[in-house]
CSV table of N, CA and C in Angstrom, one decimal:
chain,number,residue,atom,x,y,z
A,23,UNK,N,74.1,29.3,79.2
A,23,UNK,CA,73.9,30.0,80.5
A,23,UNK,C,75.2,30.4,81.1
A,24,UNK,N,76.2,29.5,80.9
A,24,UNK,CA,77.5,29.8,81.5
A,24,UNK,C,78.1,31.0,80.9
A,25,UNK,N,78.0,31.2,79.6
A,25,UNK,CA,78.6,32.4,79.0
A,25,UNK,C,78.0,33.7,79.5
A,26,UNK,N,76.7,33.7,79.8
A,26,UNK,CA,76.1,34.9,80.4
A,26,UNK,C,76.6,35.2,81.7
A,27,UNK,N,76.9,34.2,82.5
A,27,UNK,CA,77.4,34.5,83.9
A,27,UNK,C,78.9,35.0,83.8
A,28,UNK,N,79.7,34.5,82.9
A,28,UNK,CA,81.0,35.0,82.7
A,28,UNK,C,81.0,36.4,82.2
A,29,UNK,N,80.1,36.7,81.3
A,29,UNK,CA,80.0,38.0,80.7
A,29,UNK,C,79.6,39.0,81.9
A,30,UNK,N,78.6,38.6,82.6
A,30,UNK,CA,78.1,39.4,83.7
A,30,UNK,C,79.2,39.6,84.7
A,31,UNK,N,80.0,38.6,85.0
A,31,UNK,CA,81.1,38.7,86.0
A,31,UNK,C,82.1,39.7,85.4
A,32,UNK,N,82.4,39.6,84.1
A,32,UNK,CA,83.4,40.4,83.5
A,32,UNK,C,82.9,41.9,83.5
A,33,UNK,N,81.7,42.1,83.2
A,33,UNK,CA,81.1,43.4,83.3
A,33,UNK,C,81.1,44.0,84.7
A,34,UNK,N,80.8,43.2,85.6
A,34,UNK,CA,80.8,43.6,87.0
A,34,UNK,C,82.2,44.0,87.5
A,35,UNK,N,83.2,43.2,87.1
A,35,UNK,CA,84.6,43.5,87.5
A,35,UNK,C,85.1,44.8,86.8
A,36,UNK,N,84.7,45.0,85.5
A,36,UNK,CA,85.1,46.2,84.8
A,36,UNK,C,84.4,47.4,85.5
A,37,UNK,N,83.2,47.3,85.9
A,37,UNK,CA,82.4,48.4,86.5
A,37,UNK,C,83.1,48.7,87.9
A,38,UNK,N,83.4,47.6,88.6
A,38,UNK,CA,84.1,47.8,89.9
A,38,UNK,C,85.4,48.5,89.8
A,39,UNK,N,86.2,48.1,88.8
A,39,UNK,CA,87.5,48.7,88.5
A,39,UNK,C,87.3,50.2,88.2
A,40,UNK,N,86.3,50.4,87.3
A,40,UNK,CA,86.0,51.8,86.9
A,40,UNK,C,85.6,52.7,88.1
A,41,UNK,N,84.7,52.1,89.0
A,41,UNK,CA,84.3,52.8,90.2
A,41,UNK,C,85.5,53.1,91.1
A,42,UNK,N,86.4,52.1,91.2
A,42,UNK,CA,87.6,52.2,92.1
A,42,UNK,C,88.5,53.3,91.5
A,43,UNK,N,88.7,53.3,90.2
A,43,UNK,CA,89.5,54.3,89.6
A,43,UNK,C,89.0,55.7,89.7
A,44,UNK,N,87.7,55.8,89.6
A,44,UNK,CA,87.0,57.1,89.8
A,44,UNK,C,87.3,57.6,91.2
A,45,UNK,N,87.1,56.7,92.2
A,45,UNK,CA,87.3,57.1,93.6
A,45,UNK,C,88.8,57.5,93.8
A,46,UNK,N,89.7,56.7,93.2
A,46,UNK,CA,91.1,57.0,93.3
A,46,UNK,C,91.4,58.4,92.7
A,47,UNK,N,90.9,58.7,91.6
A,47,UNK,CA,91.1,60.0,90.9
A,47,UNK,C,90.5,61.2,91.8
A,48,UNK,N,89.3,60.9,92.3
A,48,UNK,CA,88.7,62.0,93.2
A,48,UNK,C,89.6,62.2,94.4
A,49,UNK,N,90.1,61.2,95.0
A,49,UNK,CA,91.0,61.4,96.2
A,49,UNK,C,92.3,62.1,95.8
A,50,UNK,N,92.9,61.7,94.6
A,50,UNK,CA,94.1,62.4,94.2
A,50,UNK,C,93.8,63.9,93.9
A,51,UNK,N,92.6,64.2,93.3
A,51,UNK,CA,92.3,65.6,93.0
A,51,UNK,C,92.1,66.3,94.3
A,52,UNK,N,91.5,65.7,95.3
A,52,UNK,CA,91.2,66.4,96.6
A,52,UNK,C,92.6,66.7,97.2
A,53,UNK,N,93.5,65.7,97.2
A,53,UNK,CA,94.8,65.9,97.8
A,53,UNK,C,95.6,67.0,97.1
A,54,UNK,N,95.5,67.0,95.8
A,54,UNK,CA,96.2,68.1,95.0
A,54,UNK,C,95.5,69.5,95.3
A,55,UNK,N,94.2,69.5,95.4
A,55,UNK,CA,93.6,70.8,95.7
A,55,UNK,C,94.0,71.3,97.1
A,56,UNK,N,94.1,70.3,98.0
A,56,UNK,CA,94.6,70.7,99.4
A,56,UNK,C,96.0,71.2,99.4
A,57,UNK,N,96.9,70.6,98.6
A,57,UNK,CA,98.3,71.1,98.5
A,57,UNK,C,98.3,72.5,97.8
A,58,UNK,N,97.5,72.7,96.8
A,58,UNK,CA,97.4,74.0,96.2
A,58,UNK,C,96.9,75.0,97.1
A,59,UNK,N,95.9,74.7,97.9
A,59,UNK,CA,95.4,75.6,98.9
A,59,UNK,C,96.5,76.0,99.9
A,60,UNK,N,97.2,75.0,100.4
A,60,UNK,CA,98.3,75.3,101.3
A,60,UNK,C,99.4,76.2,100.7
A,61,UNK,N,99.7,75.9,99.4
A,61,UNK,CA,100.7,76.8,98.7
A,61,UNK,C,100.2,78.2,98.6
A,62,UNK,N,99.0,78.3,98.2
A,62,UNK,CA,98.4,79.7,98.1
A,62,UNK,C,98.4,80.4,99.4
A,63,UNK,N,98.1,79.7,100.5
A,63,UNK,CA,98.1,80.3,101.8
A,63,UNK,C,99.5,80.8,102.2
A,64,UNK,N,100.5,80.0,101.9
A,64,UNK,CA,101.8,80.4,102.2
A,64,UNK,C,102.2,81.6,101.4
A,65,UNK,N,101.9,81.6,100.1
A,65,UNK,CA,102.2,82.7,99.2
A,65,UNK,C,101.5,84.0,99.7
A,66,UNK,N,100.3,83.8,100.1
A,66,UNK,CA,99.5,85.0,100.5
A,66,UNK,C,100.2,85.6,101.8
A,67,UNK,N,100.5,84.7,102.7
A,67,UNK,CA,101.2,85.1,104.0
A,67,UNK,C,102.5,85.9,103.7
A,68,UNK,N,103.3,85.2,102.8
A,68,UNK,CA,104.6,85.9,102.4
A,68,UNK,C,104.3,87.2,101.8
A,69,UNK,N,103.4,87.3,100.9
A,69,UNK,CA,103.1,88.6,100.2
A,69,UNK,C,102.6,89.6,101.2
A,70,UNK,N,101.8,89.1,102.1
A,70,UNK,CA,101.2,90.0,103.2
A,70,UNK,C,102.4,90.6,104.0
A,71,UNK,N,103.3,89.7,104.4
A,71,UNK,CA,104.5,90.2,105.2
A,71,UNK,C,105.3,91.2,104.4
A,72,UNK,N,105.5,90.9,103.1
A,72,UNK,CA,106.2,91.9,102.3
A,72,UNK,C,105.5,93.2,102.2
A,73,UNK,N,104.2,93.2,102.0
A,73,UNK,CA,103.5,94.4,101.9
A,73,UNK,C,103.5,95.2,103.2
A,74,UNK,N,103.4,94.5,104.3
A,74,UNK,CA,103.5,95.1,105.6
A,74,UNK,C,104.8,95.8,105.8
A,75,UNK,N,105.9,95.1,105.5
A,75,UNK,CA,107.2,95.7,105.6
A,75,UNK,C,107.4,96.9,104.7
A,76,UNK,N,106.8,96.8,103.5
A,76,UNK,CA,106.9,98.0,102.6
A,76,UNK,C,106.1,99.2,103.1
A,77,UNK,N,104.9,98.9,103.7
A,77,UNK,CA,104.1,100.0,104.3
A,77,UNK,C,104.8,100.6,105.5
A,78,UNK,N,105.4,99.8,106.3
A,78,UNK,CA,106.1,100.3,107.5
A,78,UNK,C,107.3,101.1,107.1
A,79,UNK,N,108.0,100.6,106.1
A,79,UNK,CA,109.2,101.4,105.6
A,79,UNK,C,108.8,102.7,105.0
A,80,UNK,N,107.7,102.7,104.3
A,80,UNK,CA,107.2,104.0,103.7
A,80,UNK,C,106.8,105.0,104.8
A,81,UNK,N,106.1,104.5,105.8
A,81,UNK,CA,105.6,105.3,106.9
A,81,UNK,C,106.8,105.9,107.7
A,82,UNK,N,107.8,105.0,107.9
A,82,UNK,CA,109.0,105.5,108.6
A,82,UNK,C,109.8,106.5,107.8
A,83,UNK,N,109.7,106.4,106.5
A,83,UNK,CA,110.5,107.4,105.7
A,83,UNK,C,109.9,108.8,105.8
A,84,UNK,N,108.6,108.9,106.2
A,84,UNK,CA,108.0,110.2,106.3
A,84,UNK,C,108.3,110.8,107.7
A,85,UNK,N,108.7,110.0,108.7
A,85,UNK,CA,109.0,110.5,110.0
A,85,UNK,C,110.3,111.3,110.0
A,86,UNK,N,110.2,112.5,110.7
A,86,UNK,CA,111.4,113.3,110.8
A,86,UNK,C,112.2,112.8,112.0
A,87,UNK,N,113.5,112.8,112.0
A,87,UNK,CA,114.2,112.4,113.2
A,87,UNK,C,114.1,113.6,114.2
A,88,UNK,N,113.8,113.2,115.4
A,88,UNK,CA,113.5,114.2,116.5
A,88,UNK,C,114.7,114.1,117.4
A,89,UNK,N,115.2,115.3,117.7
A,89,UNK,CA,116.3,115.4,118.7
A,89,UNK,C,115.7,115.3,120.1
A,90,UNK,N,116.2,114.4,120.8
A,90,UNK,CA,115.7,114.2,122.2
A,90,UNK,C,116.6,115.1,123.1
A,91,UNK,N,115.9,115.9,123.9
A,91,UNK,CA,116.6,116.7,124.9
A,91,UNK,C,116.4,116.1,126.2
A,92,UNK,N,117.5,115.9,126.9
A,92,UNK,CA,117.4,115.3,128.2
A,92,UNK,C,116.6,116.2,129.2
A,93,UNK,N,115.5,115.7,129.6
A,93,UNK,CA,114.5,116.4,130.4
A,93,UNK,C,115.1,116.8,131.8
A,94,UNK,N,115.8,115.9,132.4
A,94,UNK,CA,116.3,116.1,133.7
A,94,UNK,C,117.3,117.2,133.7
A,95,UNK,N,118.2,117.3,132.7
A,95,UNK,CA,119.2,118.4,132.6
A,95,UNK,C,118.5,119.7,132.5
A,96,UNK,N,117.5,119.8,131.7
A,96,UNK,CA,116.8,121.1,131.5
A,96,UNK,C,116.1,121.5,132.8
A,97,UNK,N,115.5,120.5,133.5
A,97,UNK,CA,114.8,120.8,134.7
A,97,UNK,C,115.8,121.3,135.8
A,98,UNK,N,117.0,120.6,135.9
A,98,UNK,CA,118.0,121.1,136.8
A,98,UNK,C,118.5,122.5,136.5
A,99,UNK,N,118.7,122.7,135.2
A,99,UNK,CA,119.2,124.1,134.8
A,99,UNK,C,118.1,125.1,135.1
A,100,UNK,N,116.9,124.8,135.0
A,100,UNK,CA,115.8,125.7,135.3
A,100,UNK,C,115.8,126.0,136.8
A,101,UNK,N,116.0,125.0,137.6
A,101,UNK,CA,116.0,125.2,139.1
A,101,UNK,C,117.2,126.1,139.5
A,102,UNK,N,118.3,125.7,138.9
A,102,UNK,CA,119.5,126.5,139.2
A,102,UNK,C,119.4,127.9,138.7
A,103,UNK,N,118.7,128.2,137.7
A,103,UNK,CA,118.6,129.5,137.1
A,103,UNK,C,117.7,130.4,138.0
A,104,UNK,N,116.9,129.9,138.8
A,104,UNK,CA,116.0,130.7,139.6
A,104,UNK,C,116.6,130.9,141.0
A,105,UNK,N,116.2,131.9,141.6
A,105,UNK,CA,116.7,132.2,143.0
A,105,UNK,C,115.7,131.6,144.0
A,106,UNK,N,114.7,131.0,143.5
A,106,UNK,CA,113.6,130.4,144.4
A,106,UNK,C,114.1,129.2,145.1
A,107,UNK,N,113.6,128.9,146.3
A,107,UNK,CA,113.9,127.6,146.9
A,107,UNK,C,113.4,126.4,146.0
A,108,UNK,N,113.9,125.3,146.2
A,108,UNK,CA,113.7,124.1,145.3
A,108,UNK,C,112.2,123.8,145.2
A,109,UNK,N,111.4,123.9,146.3
A,109,UNK,CA,110.0,123.6,146.3
A,109,UNK,C,109.2,124.5,145.4
A,110,UNK,N,109.6,125.8,145.5
A,110,UNK,CA,108.9,126.8,144.7
A,110,UNK,C,109.3,126.7,143.2
A,111,UNK,N,110.6,126.4,143.0
A,111,UNK,CA,111.1,126.2,141.6
A,111,UNK,C,110.3,125.0,140.9
A,112,UNK,N,110.1,124.0,141.7
A,112,UNK,CA,109.4,122.8,141.1
A,112,UNK,C,108.0,123.2,140.8
A,113,UNK,N,107.3,124.0,141.7
A,113,UNK,CA,106.0,124.5,141.5
A,113,UNK,C,105.9,125.4,140.2
A,114,UNK,N,106.9,126.2,140.1
A,114,UNK,CA,106.9,127.1,138.9
A,114,UNK,C,107.1,126.3,137.6
A,115,UNK,N,108.0,125.3,137.7
A,115,UNK,CA,108.2,124.5,136.5
A,115,UNK,C,107.0,123.8,136.1
A,116,UNK,N,106.2,123.2,137.1
A,116,UNK,CA,105.0,122.5,136.8
A,116,UNK,C,103.9,123.5,136.3
A,117,UNK,N,103.9,124.7,136.8
A,117,UNK,CA,102.9,125.6,136.3
A,117,UNK,C,103.2,126.0,134.8
A,118,UNK,N,104.5,126.1,134.5
A,118,UNK,CA,104.9,126.5,133.2
A,118,UNK,C,104.6,125.4,132.2
A,119,UNK,N,104.9,124.1,132.6
A,119,UNK,CA,104.8,123.0,131.7
A,119,UNK,C,103.4,122.3,131.7
A,120,UNK,N,102.6,122.6,132.7
A,120,UNK,CA,101.3,121.9,132.8
A,120,UNK,C,100.2,122.8,132.2
A,121,UNK,N,100.5,123.8,131.5
A,121,UNK,CA,99.4,124.6,130.9
A,121,UNK,C,98.7,125.4,131.9
A,122,UNK,N,99.3,125.9,132.9
A,122,UNK,CA,98.7,126.7,133.9
A,122,UNK,C,97.9,126.0,135.0
A,123,UNK,N,98.1,124.6,135.1
A,123,UNK,CA,97.4,123.9,136.1
A,123,UNK,C,98.0,124.0,137.5
A,124,UNK,N,99.2,124.5,137.5
A,124,UNK,CA,99.8,124.8,138.8
A,124,UNK,C,100.2,123.5,139.5
A,125,UNK,N,100.0,123.4,140.8
A,125,UNK,CA,100.4,122.3,141.6
A,125,UNK,C,99.4,121.2,141.7
A,126,UNK,N,98.6,121.0,140.7
A,126,UNK,CA,97.6,119.9,140.8
A,126,UNK,C,98.3,118.5,140.9
A,127,UNK,N,99.4,118.4,140.3
A,127,UNK,CA,100.1,117.1,140.4
A,127,UNK,C,100.9,117.0,141.7
A,128,UNK,N,101.5,118.2,142.1
A,128,UNK,CA,102.4,118.2,143.2
A,128,UNK,C,101.8,119.0,144.4
A,129,UNK,N,100.7,118.5,144.8
A,129,UNK,CA,100.0,119.3,145.9
A,129,UNK,C,100.6,118.9,147.3
A,130,UNK,N,101.3,117.8,147.4
A,130,UNK,CA,101.8,117.4,148.7
A,130,UNK,C,103.1,118.1,149.0
A,131,UNK,N,103.5,118.3,150.2
A,131,UNK,CA,104.7,118.9,150.6
A,131,UNK,C,105.9,118.0,150.3
A,132,UNK,N,107.0,118.6,149.9
A,132,UNK,CA,108.2,117.8,149.6
A,132,UNK,C,108.9,117.5,150.8
């Protein structure tokens, strides 16, 4: 009878060790999967940033450089070129540049 108890105890301890080892492996696999997921997320973000930079660079390469003309200087030259008083020159300027809307923006007296 004693041998059966020892054998049962040995089998139970081996089964417990096996179950513990299986749990240990499952935890390790889960941790490794978590690390791999984080790595993939980092790589994806980096790749996304690179693609975004590449797209922006490509879009910017199609843009033509535009010469900016100082608006105030043109406006002053236009006023000086006319013999009208300043108020009428402003109204004429607005009419020319507003598509014929006239003094809709500048309806108040200066």
